[in-house]
Amino acid sequence: MPRPASARDRVLTAYEDLLIESGERGATLDAVAARAGVSKGGLLYHFGSKDALVEGFIARLMDLTEEDIDIMLAAPEGVVDYIIRTSVNEGTAFDRALIAAARLAQTADPRAGVALASIHDRWLDVVTQVVGDATVARAIVLISDGLYYNSALMGMGATEPNDPTDERLDRLLEVIARLGAASRP
Amino acid sequence: MPRPASARDRVLTAYEDLLIESGERGATLDAVAARAGVSKGGLLYHFGSKDALVEGFIARLMDLTEEDIDIMLAAPEGVVDYIIRTSVNEGTAFDRALIAAARLAQTADPRAGVALASIHDRWLDVVTQVVGDATVARAIVLISDGLYYNSALMGMGATEPNDPTDERLDRLLEVIARLGAASRP
DNA sequence: TTGACTATACCGACTGGACGGTATAGTAGC
DNA sequence: GCTACTATACCGTCCAGTCGGTATAGTCAA
């Protein structure tokens, strides 16, 4: 690990930003380098190929996933509330990484698909633990997936607002409570 | 319109297949033409540009959507059962078109994302009509979205089976019934 | 303390291949 | 003779990856 808040990290963030804003096609090495404020050569010094860049991005995503699960388990409002409310916008570093991964998965990069599937499974485990019923947990995680993917894929075409305090989410959570979900762990 | 599966249709289907199998990057004009068994010149005779091909694909998707909604409304097992069970595999022409659209969404052009959003809205309308409650309908459509996008994005990484008669879907539908959804119109 | 050498971090011109699109000449069937 | 193609060649652009070079800091030995 090099000392300063490094070029390597800036490159990863630039890649993520470009995936979100312009899709996989727009996230070229030149564009990523420019965004990160390094030259193309500099980028390729840190990541020897585009493939290695994808690998690095996914590794960071998996780290953020573990962090987010810790936060989720400690959330004062409960796991279910947390997972549904944070399924909706692009605010946190984790949200952004997830949306970027969804963009990557669209282009059939199997690694992004596998990463997404494993994140989904982690959530399912945690929610199952909390609500006690595997099928109820599955329904909840699917709703979360639906919210995520809608914001990931529909972009400007979306009808869903991206506000985690939206009262429509309150109502959605009330309906979810009917499934038998404990709203607190 | 000529008699058998016309070259035009074959081109559209080949494009769809390639989107599903190889993503947007793999669906090049050369690859689509080869898959459809026409020459590149032949493809460009029918669709003057890749843009026109996308347009043609989306037009067919929207036709299939209207057909599917008619089928859904007439489904003997009810709208909710139908929408959840058919959210899961790549069997029908409509399913395949939807998965392909998810691959295309927001990659280069917002049209696929807009189309997806409008299909989502049509479903929401229909389900709201049937179950009577907008929030319950939203939860159901989100579960359907979750199932769809999981099969669209996770590909080989998926843990979800793609079998509409899977008993896990039966259990999921039982849980959804607790939301207050009428399982028949 | 200075000069030789090494490692790390980065630059940017260039190459080669892929891809969208154009063009043109020709063919089979109605 | 028109529609619906096939076949092939070619062009310009974009893009991943290569390569030679530069800058800086640190090591070490004479």
Short mmCIF file of N, CA and C in Angstrom, two decimals, chain A residues 13-121:
data_model
loop_
_atom_site.label_atom_id
_atom_site.label_comp_id
_atom_site.label_asym_id
_atom_site.label_seq_id
_atom_site.Cartn_x
_atom_site.Cartn_y
_atom_site.Cartn_z
N THR A 13 -12.21 4.87 -8.60
CA THR A 13 -13.38 5.72 -8.44
C THR A 13 -13.81 6.32 -9.77
N ALA A 14 -12.84 6.70 -10.56
CA ALA A 14 -13.16 7.26 -11.88
C ALA A 14 -13.86 6.22 -12.75
N TYR A 15 -13.38 5.01 -12.67
CA TYR A 15 -13.99 3.90 -13.45
C TYR A 15 -15.44 3.72 -13.04
N GLU A 16 -15.66 3.68 -11.74
CA GLU A 16 -17.01 3.54 -11.19
C GLU A 16 -17.91 4.69 -11.66
N ASP A 17 -17.42 5.90 -11.55
CA ASP A 17 -18.21 7.07 -11.96
C ASP A 17 -18.60 6.96 -13.42
N LEU A 18 -17.65 6.58 -14.25
CA LEU A 18 -17.93 6.51 -15.68
C LEU A 18 -18.89 5.37 -16.01
N LEU A 19 -18.78 4.26 -15.30
CA LEU A 19 -19.75 3.18 -15.50
C LEU A 19 -21.16 3.69 -15.22
N ILE A 20 -21.30 4.44 -14.13
CA ILE A 20 -22.62 4.95 -13.76
C ILE A 20 -23.12 5.98 -14.77
N GLU A 21 -22.24 6.88 -15.15
CA GLU A 21 -22.68 7.98 -16.01
C GLU A 21 -22.80 7.61 -17.47
N SER A 22 -21.89 6.79 -17.95
CA SER A 22 -21.84 6.54 -19.39
C SER A 22 -21.93 5.08 -19.77
N GLY A 23 -22.08 4.20 -18.79
CA GLY A 23 -22.17 2.79 -19.11
C GLY A 23 -20.80 2.21 -19.44
N GLU A 24 -20.80 0.93 -19.71
CA GLU A 24 -19.53 0.24 -19.92
C GLU A 24 -18.81 0.79 -21.14
N ARG A 25 -19.57 1.16 -22.14
CA ARG A 25 -18.98 1.66 -23.39
C ARG A 25 -18.21 2.95 -23.16
N GLY A 26 -18.72 3.76 -22.26
CA GLY A 26 -18.07 5.04 -22.03
C GLY A 26 -16.85 4.95 -21.13
N ALA A 27 -16.73 3.84 -20.45
CA ALA A 27 -15.64 3.71 -19.49
C ALA A 27 -14.38 3.15 -20.16
N THR A 28 -13.87 3.89 -21.11
CA THR A 28 -12.64 3.46 -21.81
C THR A 28 -11.44 3.81 -20.94
N LEU A 29 -10.32 3.20 -21.26
CA LEU A 29 -9.11 3.48 -20.48
C LEU A 29 -8.74 4.95 -20.55
N ASP A 30 -8.84 5.53 -21.74
CA ASP A 30 -8.54 6.96 -21.88
C ASP A 30 -9.44 7.82 -21.01
N ALA A 31 -10.75 7.51 -21.07
CA ALA A 31 -11.70 8.30 -20.30
C ALA A 31 -11.46 8.15 -18.80
N VAL A 32 -11.20 6.93 -18.37
CA VAL A 32 -10.95 6.68 -16.95
C VAL A 32 -9.70 7.43 -16.49
N ALA A 33 -8.65 7.33 -17.31
CA ALA A 33 -7.40 8.01 -16.96
C ALA A 33 -7.61 9.52 -16.84
N ALA A 34 -8.30 10.08 -17.83
CA ALA A 34 -8.54 11.52 -17.82
C ALA A 34 -9.32 11.92 -16.57
N ARG A 35 -10.36 11.17 -16.26
CA ARG A 35 -11.19 11.45 -15.10
C ARG A 35 -10.40 11.36 -13.80
N ALA A 36 -9.47 10.40 -13.76
CA ALA A 36 -8.70 10.20 -12.54
C ALA A 36 -7.53 11.17 -12.44
N GLY A 37 -7.31 11.93 -13.52
CA GLY A 37 -6.20 12.87 -13.51
C GLY A 37 -4.84 12.21 -13.64
N VAL A 38 -4.81 11.06 -14.30
CA VAL A 38 -3.53 10.42 -14.62
C VAL A 38 -3.49 10.18 -16.13
N SER A 39 -2.31 9.84 -16.61
CA SER A 39 -2.21 9.51 -18.03
C SER A 39 -2.61 8.05 -18.22
N LYS A 40 -2.81 7.70 -19.48
CA LYS A 40 -3.14 6.33 -19.77
C LYS A 40 -2.03 5.38 -19.32
N GLY A 41 -0.81 5.82 -19.56
CA GLY A 41 0.32 5.02 -19.11
C GLY A 41 0.32 4.84 -17.60
N GLY A 42 -0.04 5.92 -16.89
CA GLY A 42 -0.09 5.85 -15.45
C GLY A 42 -1.14 4.87 -14.97
N LEU A 43 -2.29 4.90 -15.63
CA LEU A 43 -3.34 3.95 -15.28
C LEU A 43 -2.83 2.53 -15.47
N LEU A 44 -2.22 2.30 -16.64
CA LEU A 44 -1.77 0.93 -16.95
C LEU A 44 -0.58 0.50 -16.10
N TYR A 45 0.03 1.44 -15.44
CA TYR A 45 1.07 1.07 -14.49
C TYR A 45 0.42 0.36 -13.30
N HIS A 46 -0.73 0.89 -12.85
CA HIS A 46 -1.40 0.32 -11.69
C HIS A 46 -2.25 -0.90 -12.03
N PHE A 47 -2.91 -0.82 -13.16
CA PHE A 47 -3.73 -1.96 -13.60
C PHE A 47 -3.25 -2.35 -14.99
N GLY A 48 -2.61 -3.47 -15.07
CA GLY A 48 -1.91 -3.87 -16.30
C GLY A 48 -2.79 -4.07 -17.51
N SER A 49 -4.10 -4.17 -17.30
CA SER A 49 -5.03 -4.33 -18.42
C SER A 49 -6.41 -3.90 -17.96
N LYS A 50 -7.31 -3.79 -18.90
CA LYS A 50 -8.67 -3.42 -18.53
C LYS A 50 -9.26 -4.50 -17.63
N ASP A 51 -8.91 -5.72 -17.95
CA ASP A 51 -9.33 -6.85 -17.13
C ASP A 51 -8.91 -6.68 -15.67
N ALA A 52 -7.69 -6.26 -15.47
CA ALA A 52 -7.19 -6.07 -14.11
C ALA A 52 -7.95 -4.93 -13.43
N LEU A 53 -8.36 -3.96 -14.20
CA LEU A 53 -9.15 -2.85 -13.65
C LEU A 53 -10.49 -3.37 -13.15
N VAL A 54 -11.14 -4.20 -13.95
CA VAL A 54 -12.40 -4.81 -13.55
C VAL A 54 -12.20 -5.62 -12.27
N GLU A 55 -11.15 -6.40 -12.26
CA GLU A 55 -10.82 -7.21 -11.07
C GLU A 55 -10.67 -6.33 -9.83
N GLY A 56 -9.94 -5.25 -9.97
CA GLY A 56 -9.73 -4.34 -8.85
C GLY A 56 -11.03 -3.70 -8.39
N PHE A 57 -11.85 -3.35 -9.33
CA PHE A 57 -13.14 -2.76 -9.01
C PHE A 57 -14.01 -3.74 -8.23
N ILE A 58 -14.04 -4.99 -8.68
CA ILE A 58 -14.87 -5.99 -8.02
C ILE A 58 -14.34 -6.30 -6.62
N ALA A 59 -13.02 -6.32 -6.48
CA ALA A 59 -12.45 -6.54 -5.15
C ALA A 59 -12.90 -5.45 -4.18
N ARG A 60 -12.88 -4.20 -4.66
CA ARG A 60 -13.31 -3.11 -3.79
C ARG A 60 -14.80 -3.22 -3.47
N LEU A 61 -15.58 -3.63 -4.46
CA LEU A 61 -17.02 -3.84 -4.24
C LEU A 61 -17.26 -4.86 -3.14
N MET A 62 -16.51 -5.95 -3.17
CA MET A 62 -16.71 -6.99 -2.15
C MET A 62 -16.31 -6.49 -0.76
N ASP A 63 -15.26 -5.68 -0.70
CA ASP A 63 -14.90 -5.07 0.58
C ASP A 63 -16.04 -4.19 1.10
N LEU A 64 -16.57 -3.36 0.21
CA LEU A 64 -17.65 -2.46 0.62
C LEU A 64 -18.89 -3.25 1.05
N THR A 65 -19.10 -4.39 0.42
CA THR A 65 -20.24 -5.23 0.79
C THR A 65 -20.13 -5.68 2.25
N GLU A 66 -18.95 -6.15 2.62
CA GLU A 66 -18.77 -6.60 4.01
C GLU A 66 -18.98 -5.45 4.99
N GLU A 67 -18.43 -4.29 4.64
CA GLU A 67 -18.65 -3.11 5.49
C GLU A 67 -20.13 -2.79 5.63
N ASP A 68 -20.83 -2.84 4.49
CA ASP A 68 -22.25 -2.47 4.50
C ASP A 68 -23.07 -3.45 5.33
N ILE A 69 -22.69 -4.72 5.28
CA ILE A 69 -23.42 -5.71 6.07
C ILE A 69 -23.22 -5.47 7.56
N ASP A 70 -22.04 -5.05 7.94
CA ASP A 70 -21.81 -4.69 9.34
C ASP A 70 -22.70 -3.51 9.75
N ILE A 71 -22.73 -2.51 8.89
CA ILE A 71 -23.58 -1.34 9.17
C ILE A 71 -25.05 -1.75 9.27
N MET A 72 -25.46 -2.61 8.36
CA MET A 72 -26.83 -3.08 8.30
C MET A 72 -27.22 -3.78 9.59
N LEU A 73 -26.34 -4.67 10.04
CA LEU A 73 -26.63 -5.44 11.27
C LEU A 73 -26.72 -4.54 12.48
N ALA A 74 -26.01 -3.40 12.42
CA ALA A 74 -26.01 -2.49 13.56
C ALA A 74 -27.04 -1.36 13.42
N ALA A 75 -27.77 -1.36 12.33
CA ALA A 75 -28.68 -0.24 12.05
C ALA A 75 -29.76 -0.15 13.12
N PRO A 76 -29.91 1.02 13.75
CA PRO A 76 -30.89 1.15 14.83
C PRO A 76 -32.32 0.93 14.36
N GLU A 77 -32.60 1.25 13.11
CA GLU A 77 -33.97 1.11 12.61
C GLU A 77 -34.26 -0.32 12.15
N GLY A 78 -33.28 -1.19 12.22
CA GLY A 78 -33.50 -2.59 11.85
C GLY A 78 -33.01 -2.91 10.45
N VAL A 79 -32.73 -4.16 10.24
CA VAL A 79 -32.14 -4.63 8.99
C VAL A 79 -33.07 -4.40 7.79
N VAL A 80 -34.34 -4.73 8.00
CA VAL A 80 -35.27 -4.66 6.87
C VAL A 80 -35.47 -3.21 6.42
N ASP A 81 -35.69 -2.36 7.39
CA ASP A 81 -35.82 -0.94 7.09
C ASP A 81 -34.59 -0.43 6.35
N TYR A 82 -33.44 -0.81 6.89
CA TYR A 82 -32.17 -0.35 6.29
C TYR A 82 -32.02 -0.83 4.85
N ILE A 83 -32.28 -2.11 4.63
CA ILE A 83 -32.04 -2.66 3.29
C ILE A 83 -32.98 -2.05 2.26
N ILE A 84 -34.21 -1.79 2.66
CA ILE A 84 -35.17 -1.22 1.70
C ILE A 84 -34.86 0.26 1.44
N ARG A 85 -34.59 1.00 2.49
CA ARG A 85 -34.34 2.44 2.29
C ARG A 85 -33.05 2.71 1.53
N THR A 86 -32.06 1.85 1.71
CA THR A 86 -30.79 2.10 1.01
C THR A 86 -30.75 1.43 -0.35
N SER A 87 -31.91 0.91 -0.79
CA SER A 87 -31.94 0.29 -2.11
C SER A 87 -32.23 1.30 -3.19
N VAL A 88 -32.24 2.56 -2.82
CA VAL A 88 -32.92 3.45 -3.73
C VAL A 88 -32.10 4.58 -4.31
N ASN A 89 -31.01 4.89 -3.73
CA ASN A 89 -30.30 6.01 -4.34
C ASN A 89 -28.82 5.73 -4.57
N GLU A 90 -28.13 6.72 -5.06
CA GLU A 90 -26.74 6.53 -5.44
C GLU A 90 -25.80 7.25 -4.49
N GLY A 91 -26.28 7.43 -3.28
CA GLY A 91 -25.52 8.25 -2.36
C GLY A 91 -24.21 7.68 -1.86
N THR A 92 -24.26 6.56 -1.21
CA THR A 92 -23.07 6.04 -0.55
C THR A 92 -22.10 5.41 -1.55
N ALA A 93 -20.88 5.23 -1.08
CA ALA A 93 -19.86 4.58 -1.92
C ALA A 93 -20.32 3.18 -2.32
N PHE A 94 -20.97 2.51 -1.39
CA PHE A 94 -21.44 1.15 -1.67
C PHE A 94 -22.54 1.15 -2.73
N ASP A 95 -23.49 2.07 -2.59
CA ASP A 95 -24.55 2.18 -3.59
C ASP A 95 -23.98 2.40 -4.98
N ARG A 96 -23.04 3.31 -5.03
CA ARG A 96 -22.45 3.63 -6.33
C ARG A 96 -21.73 2.42 -6.92
N ALA A 97 -21.01 1.70 -6.08
CA ALA A 97 -20.29 0.53 -6.56
C ALA A 97 -21.26 -0.53 -7.08
N LEU A 98 -22.38 -0.67 -6.37
CA LEU A 98 -23.37 -1.67 -6.79
C LEU A 98 -23.99 -1.33 -8.14
N ILE A 99 -24.34 -0.05 -8.28
CA ILE A 99 -24.95 0.38 -9.54
C ILE A 99 -23.96 0.20 -10.68
N ALA A 100 -22.72 0.55 -10.41
CA ALA A 100 -21.68 0.37 -11.42
C ALA A 100 -21.54 -1.11 -11.79
N ALA A 101 -21.62 -1.97 -10.79
CA ALA A 101 -21.51 -3.41 -11.06
C ALA A 101 -22.68 -3.90 -11.92
N ALA A 102 -23.87 -3.35 -11.64
CA ALA A 102 -25.03 -3.73 -12.45
C ALA A 102 -24.81 -3.33 -13.91
N ARG A 103 -24.22 -2.16 -14.09
CA ARG A 103 -23.91 -1.71 -15.46
C ARG A 103 -22.93 -2.65 -16.15
N LEU A 104 -21.96 -3.09 -15.38
CA LEU A 104 -20.96 -4.01 -15.93
C LEU A 104 -21.58 -5.36 -16.26
N ALA A 105 -22.47 -5.80 -15.39
CA ALA A 105 -23.10 -7.10 -15.60
C ALA A 105 -23.94 -7.10 -16.88
N GLN A 106 -24.47 -5.93 -17.21
CA GLN A 106 -25.26 -5.82 -18.44
C GLN A 106 -24.45 -6.20 -19.67
N THR A 107 -23.19 -5.99 -19.61
CA THR A 107 -22.37 -6.28 -20.79
C THR A 107 -21.88 -7.72 -20.76
N ALA A 108 -22.46 -8.51 -19.85
CA ALA A 108 -22.19 -9.94 -19.82
C ALA A 108 -20.81 -10.29 -19.28
N ASP A 109 -20.20 -9.39 -18.55
CA ASP A 109 -18.97 -9.78 -17.87
C ASP A 109 -19.37 -10.73 -16.74
N PRO A 110 -18.99 -11.99 -16.84
CA PRO A 110 -19.49 -12.95 -15.85
C PRO A 110 -19.04 -12.62 -14.44
N ARG A 111 -17.91 -11.96 -14.29
CA ARG A 111 -17.43 -11.67 -12.94
C ARG A 111 -18.36 -10.74 -12.20
N ALA A 112 -18.87 -9.74 -12.90
CA ALA A 112 -19.80 -8.81 -12.26
C ALA A 112 -21.08 -9.54 -11.86
N GLY A 113 -21.55 -10.44 -12.73
CA GLY A 113 -22.75 -11.22 -12.42
C GLY A 113 -22.54 -12.09 -11.20
N VAL A 114 -21.41 -12.73 -11.13
CA VAL A 114 -21.11 -13.60 -10.00
C VAL A 114 -21.02 -12.77 -8.71
N ALA A 115 -20.38 -11.62 -8.79
CA ALA A 115 -20.27 -10.75 -7.61
C ALA A 115 -21.65 -10.32 -7.13
N LEU A 116 -22.48 -9.90 -8.07
CA LEU A 116 -23.84 -9.49 -7.72
C LEU A 116 -24.61 -10.63 -7.08
N ALA A 117 -24.47 -11.82 -7.64
CA ALA A 117 -25.17 -12.98 -7.09
C ALA A 117 -24.70 -13.26 -5.67
N SER A 118 -23.40 -13.09 -5.42
CA SER A 118 -22.92 -13.43 -4.09
C SER A 118 -23.34 -12.37 -3.07
N ILE A 119 -23.44 -11.12 -3.50
CA ILE A 119 -23.95 -10.06 -2.62
C ILE A 119 -25.41 -10.34 -2.27
N HIS A 120 -26.16 -10.70 -3.31
CA HIS A 120 -27.56 -11.06 -3.12
C HIS A 120 -27.69 -12.18 -2.08
N ASP A 121 -26.84 -13.19 -2.18
CA ASP A 121 -26.88 -14.31 -1.23
C ASP A 121 -26.53 -13.88 0.19
#
